[in-house]
Amino acid sequence: MATIGDVAREAGVARSTVSAVLTGRKLVLPETRQRVEDAIAKLNFSVNAGARALATSRTMAIGAVVRFHEAEFSPALATYLVALSDAATEQGYSVQLLTERDGVGAVHRAIAGRRVDGLVLFNVVEDDPRLEPITTAGFPAVLLGMPRETRGVDAVDLDFAVGARLLVDHLADSGHREVTFVRWPDSLYAAGATYALRFADAVRQRVAGHGMKLEELACPVGPEQVRAVLGERLRRADAPHALLVHNDAAAAMLPFALHDVDVKTPGGPSVVSLHSSELARLYALPFTSVESEPDAVVRAAVELVINRIADPGLPVARRLVAPHIVERGGVSRSAAS
Amino acid sequence: MATIGDVAREAGVARSTVSAVLTGRKLVLPETRQRVEDAIAKLNFSVNAGARALATSRTMAIGAVVRFHEAEFSPALATYLVALSDAATEQGYSVQLLTERDGVGAVHRAIAGRRVDGLVLFNVVEDDPRLEPITTAGFPAVLLGMPRETRGVDAVDLDFAVGARLLVDHLADSGHREVTFVRWPDSLYAAGATYALRFADAVRQRVAGHGMKLEELACPVGPEQVRAVLGERLRRADAPHALLVHNDAAAAMLPFALHDVDVKTPGGPSVVSLHSSELARLYALPFTSVESEPDAVVRAAVELVINRIADPGLPVARRLVAPHIVERGGVSRSAAS
DNA sequence: CTGAAAGCGCTTACAG
DNA sequence: CTGAAAGCGCTTACAG
């Protein structure tokens, strides 16, 4: 492997001159620059990332702290990871995977070993224990998720409250006066999943604001079980006219469940849903929906963490990405009072 | 951040002694070692990965070269990435994501910049262009996939041929004499997807070996389209009695398609499938099937690439992970000749 | 078994 | 604008 010294010799300049054209920090005579660039090309030189990291104390790497093992149902993770890597690469950063079960330990080691310049925390929950090592070290990081208290750490997420309002309004506008909120199991809210909590709160407020009647149906996340739960509810005499779904498993299985039962409502119940865009793609979900915005969310996260790396003194940022509703039909005008 | 010098001062020894206990390469008096370890704990010291990389010319990082943008239907990627990271972490390696659209360029830059010690190539196809920069640099790498020609690069994959035989035999044992092979679209085979080619070849051979009749049904990978294609075929008068599926979209949508049509066969057709374990989990697929073995495959990949890094002179390895069949019913004894 | 010295490949003040 | 020198934090022969 060629080093900066080889390039300098080849171009007949000092090593620091090569470094100057590499970093672009200093002005170099165009002619000299050209000679250096020719030498670089000729020797197929590429700066040694580790050496640069040591000299600059910048690794140009971001760590993605993932808690996959706890996720029961997340086909979307790859989308986020790849989008993160793409966004980071654009900014000259690489992404390192930190997947250890012990998230706190992983964060600790990443910070202590100076393996990365900043962290992106996936799957953030309320009172996330991974915040502790970050705040004590004052390490650049951004949360994917929006807990009430971020303790001085930047955070970005889809605006689930706005998503909830869009969907409730859509049902209300279609004349519905009652809505069955097919949601995640209680355990998920208890675990502090920030997106689920924000969505549910907004649904309740908005439904009340419209003077509508709200029924909540907590669903498990196992495909089989969710199908059974949905089927049981749909079969009852007072079958719902409008379903508002926030539970990826339920969204995926709902078409099955509707098939399973002999739906009494003409054309079936109206269904609106908030789910990951990945899910919509995989299952070709036919509902009017608000989808996650992985690219926008991840792009914002990269921007925030890079800014934070550059200037730790920046004010704390809480960024909500605006969702939009995609109308796919599936909502019938209701005559039900 | 504490450095090795701080630790040395704290423990009252030379820096090289600290290094000795860190690397474990040299024998150190137990008492001295203890003093050093106490100092490390007290100062919360952790070796600077970049500095170590520079001194040892080992980054202790593996690059995952992913081609996501071309994948239409891959909820399984995250599973593989996380499994890879877990397996690497166990061995003291970290995983870096290389997701650039230009896979060849990504490989080039990773090698030239010495960012990683080895590469794991996802989604390998026949005549994969990413092999070129690897072979010319003689860089440690392992392919996830098994092209006919690996040009001296290690490769590991599920044994799709064995999987095919297991499934065909299962149908044959149940008395089926005809089988409809619901497979990927022609474009996928044309693109050189190694797993698809190996599976299809084995199916054809095995079916012929049993003297069975084979019908092939190429399906698109879009959920809507695949559902339409399947429905059309199932509705025909000569509806198939046995379906052998190798197409994740088709496997996922088949239950819908079976719902869509009024299946004439008592109990519906027999269905066996090879698909990703992630898919089985997400969709709760009820078919007897052979599933991918992400953990085993990825673990083997990490082992191979680490061995290759340690000893470039090792003989080239081609490792096939044995699949196993999971019987879930869905195969009815056939009276059809 | 321990320690002083050189070197890994860069960058960055600092003179010229 | 260019170049010689020091230093980033480690490891590794090599003396002692």
GROMACS .gro file of N, CA, C and O in nm, chain A residues 159 213 243 295 298:
model
   20
  159ASP      N    1  -4.339   1.237   1.318
  159ASP     CA    2  -4.436   1.303   1.405
  159ASP      C    3  -4.561   1.216   1.413
  159ASP      O    4  -4.655   1.232   1.335
  213LYS      N    5  -6.677   0.827   1.919
  213LYS     CA    6  -6.669   0.722   2.020
  213LYS      C    7  -6.548   0.635   1.991
  213LYS      O    8  -6.525   0.597   1.875
  243LEU      N    9  -6.189   0.113   1.133
  243LEU     CA   10  -6.072   0.062   1.205
  243LEU      C   11  -5.955   0.158   1.186
  243LEU      O   12  -5.925   0.199   1.075
  295ASP      N   13  -3.619   0.745   0.508
  295ASP     CA   14  -3.513   0.828   0.450
  295ASP      C   15  -3.505   0.964   0.518
  295ASP      O   16  -3.397   1.008   0.555
  298VAL      N   17  -3.384   0.933   0.890
  298VAL     CA   18  -3.243   0.896   0.902
  298VAL      C   19  -3.152   1.008   0.853
  298VAL      O   20  -3.045   1.033   0.909
   0.00000   0.00000   0.00000
